[in-house]
Amino acid sequence: MRFRGTTIRRKIVALLLIPLVSLTAVWAYAATVTGQEVWQLVQAERAITLVGHPVEDSIHAIQQERRAALLFLSDPSRSDARTNLHQLQKITDKDLKQLRTNASSSDNRSTMTDDSLRRLDLLLAEFDGLDALRRTVDDDGISRSVAYDSYNSMVDPGYDFLDSLNRLDDSQIDKQSRALIAVSRGREAISREDSLMTGAIVSGHMSDSEMLSFTFAVAEQRAYYQDSLKLVTPDERALYDAFWVSDDGRALRSAENDLIASGATGSPRVADGAHWQTTVTGGLNDLLQLDNKAADLHDKQDRSYDIRVLSTAGAVGGLGLLAVIATLVISVRIGRSLIRDLSRLRTEAQEVSGTRLPRVMRRLAAGEEVDVETEAPRLDYSGDEVGQVGQALNTLQRAAVEAAVRQARMRRGVSEVFVNLARRSQVLLHRQLTLLDDMERRTEEPQELADLFRLDHMTTRMRRHAEGLVILSGAVPSRQWRNPVQLMDVVRAAVAEVEDYERVEVRRLARVAVAGPAVADVTHLVAELIENATVFSPPHTMVQVHGETVANGFALEIDDRGLGLTPDAMLEANLRLAETPEFELSDTDRLGLFVVSRLAQRQGVRVSLKPSPYGGTTAVVLIPSNLLTDGADDSSGPRTGEFELDGLVEDPPGSEHSFRQWGLAPGHGEEPREHRPFPAEPVTAAAAAADAPDALPRRRRAPELVADNGRQVTGQQRTPSSTGGLPRRVRQASLAPQLRADTPTGETARPGAPTGAVPMRERSPDEVRARMASLQRGWERGRTTGDGDTDDAHQAELGESASRTTTEGNGP
């Protein structure tokens, strides 16, 4: 076939060559595999002939020498015992010499696997200690039991080596080979029985250890025959079954049973020694012949397998070569026709797939307008099959471009609708918050103020949900900060936007600040996670928020005590948090995860979920170091050490004043102006007293003292005055006269204040609203308290709570 050098021709030729090359590779692989099988068979036969048979001869010689050694040790005075031992040692040395010669040959070693070589080296190492053992036996310096174990340690590695030689790809044949080796081990167990009993008969006694070894050898022999004969061929099994049902086999079993029944205390001389020798010697010879016959039958089966492997290799090689030649001819004919007809179609297809469609997708992703007629022009093709393929390609191109344009317009429209609705809602909610703020300032009725406070809190949550829509649409929320804000204040602000804020326990955090541009996103992110923790945990449990500084930033953990997530659900949630997938309108029950994922991606924050130690779920928020600073003012933050409060802190952390100190109130870097109370922080002494269920002391968090608006901490305890049996605190009643502030102009003294106390100024609605949260909790707890509590008990409890020392730390 001539090549004209065109690119399309070379690619078509390469395309047609792929199946040809693949078929050639498959044929070569099959031929290689079958060739390796043939080579493996040849190597296995060579290894068995040159190394396996010498090992079998050596094992048989060691068995004879072991018996003679135990006979000699039983009665060293017998001259024929020493002579017989030396003759058998010469036979063993001859067999071992032949084994070492064959095993040291590099050609023979190359026929074995690494495992077989390792076991062969272990066997030869055991045989190296044979000379030392013989000298000890000749000097009568070893007991029969020790000599018995020493010879056994040389025989066992030999069978392990033989077991490693029979490794064929045919699992059935390989299994049968291993079974035959196990059967030969049964004959080795009978040889051990003979060695032990020969020594015992000559010496006239058998020790407990020898009797135990004899019993173990009998059990081992019977287990080998019982288990291994199930795996051999029926012909091989028939040989051994015939022996064990014969007179010799039954006599051997009967002799073994009699000796085991007599035990070590019985005298071996009582047994007929000649009968034992005749029975065992005849049985061993018969079993040796059976092993050889079974090996011959197995060799015939191996030869059948060899013929089958060779036939398969020939068929694979010949038929595969014919298939390769036929594929080559067909490929050449098809290639010559396709090269001529598909040149134009190939060019147009490359233009569509490589240039037009990618360009359209990039422009749509960038928000540009795309004209379908310009980007997907109609092309003219002939009416044959190739032309029909071209028309189909043209239609597919236009359909793809039109679908992409429609999808982009729909997504853009949906995003604009979300942003528009969210912006409108934010404007209305901001106006509503302003109106609520004015109403709170004008309202003096406690119940109405509490209702306004709850409405204010719900409005704040609605504003956060509106911000979520803006975030899901890809826009940036309008709330922004210019200056850094303390992380503790950011977390408190997030808690203030949660429905069940009273269940959230914020532990003391490190004095680090969040950069101003990231405050809104971090606050929203933490609020979503805290709300998720409160929603999916029992209403009577607490949600803990704590964290610490780590190497790469600050790790904030949110623990709940809910039912937790299944491993699959947790894995899916972590994937959503890490990958920030495309938002799907159908997946509306996972809006919080999408919002958190978008915010985390925007700020570089890593969020992950893991099982909580309380049985629920722990959300870990890793704020990177580039979002953290140390420059935010934290005059209202928690102070370390121990304090004793002499009275109620004037403005709790949830008041507007404290929010201004945190940098989260209007006029402190927030755009647009936001006014949010924070009722969830139960850190004041009054709140601690109202929440105490009994008069027992409880450890509370250290009060957060506001420098500008709070009370100075002293070591004195206010003596509560009671009107109508209720505890009442008097401002500045416990201060020294020189420390008491003058009454501002226009303020009147509090009714019931003691003489000398400075009259209190009129409280602003913000302060009243902050106090109402604590007062309402006290009312609710008071309704659940039994009538048996006396006023004195209440006063004592409140007085004790007010004077108790609180320590800054984790946990209430």
PDB file of C-alpha atoms in Angstrom, residues 27 134 161 205 243-244 281 318 474 590 670 689:
ATOM      1  CA  TRP A  27      -1.494 -14.024  19.886  1.00  0.00           C
ATOM      2  CA  ARG A 134      26.968 -38.723  64.739  1.00  0.00           C
ATOM      3  CA  PHE A 161      11.289 -28.979  49.724  1.00  0.00           C
ATOM      4  CA  HIS A 205      11.614 -49.363  78.988  1.00  0.00           C
ATOM      5  CA  PHE A 243      -3.232 -52.139  51.965  1.00  0.00           C
ATOM      6  CA  TRP A 244      -5.111 -50.862  55.008  1.00  0.00           C
ATOM      7  CA  THR A 281       9.144 -53.738  58.458  1.00  0.00           C
ATOM      8  CA  GLY A 318      -0.846 -21.706  14.267  1.00  0.00           C
ATOM      9  CA  GLY A 474     -22.704  33.555  42.806  1.00  0.00           C
ATOM     10  CA  ARG A 590     -28.856  20.534  51.008  1.00  0.00           C
ATOM     11  CA  GLU A 670     -20.575  47.106  58.731  1.00  0.00           C
ATOM     12  CA  ALA A 689     -28.477  33.118  89.373  1.00  0.00           C
TER      13      ALA A 689
END
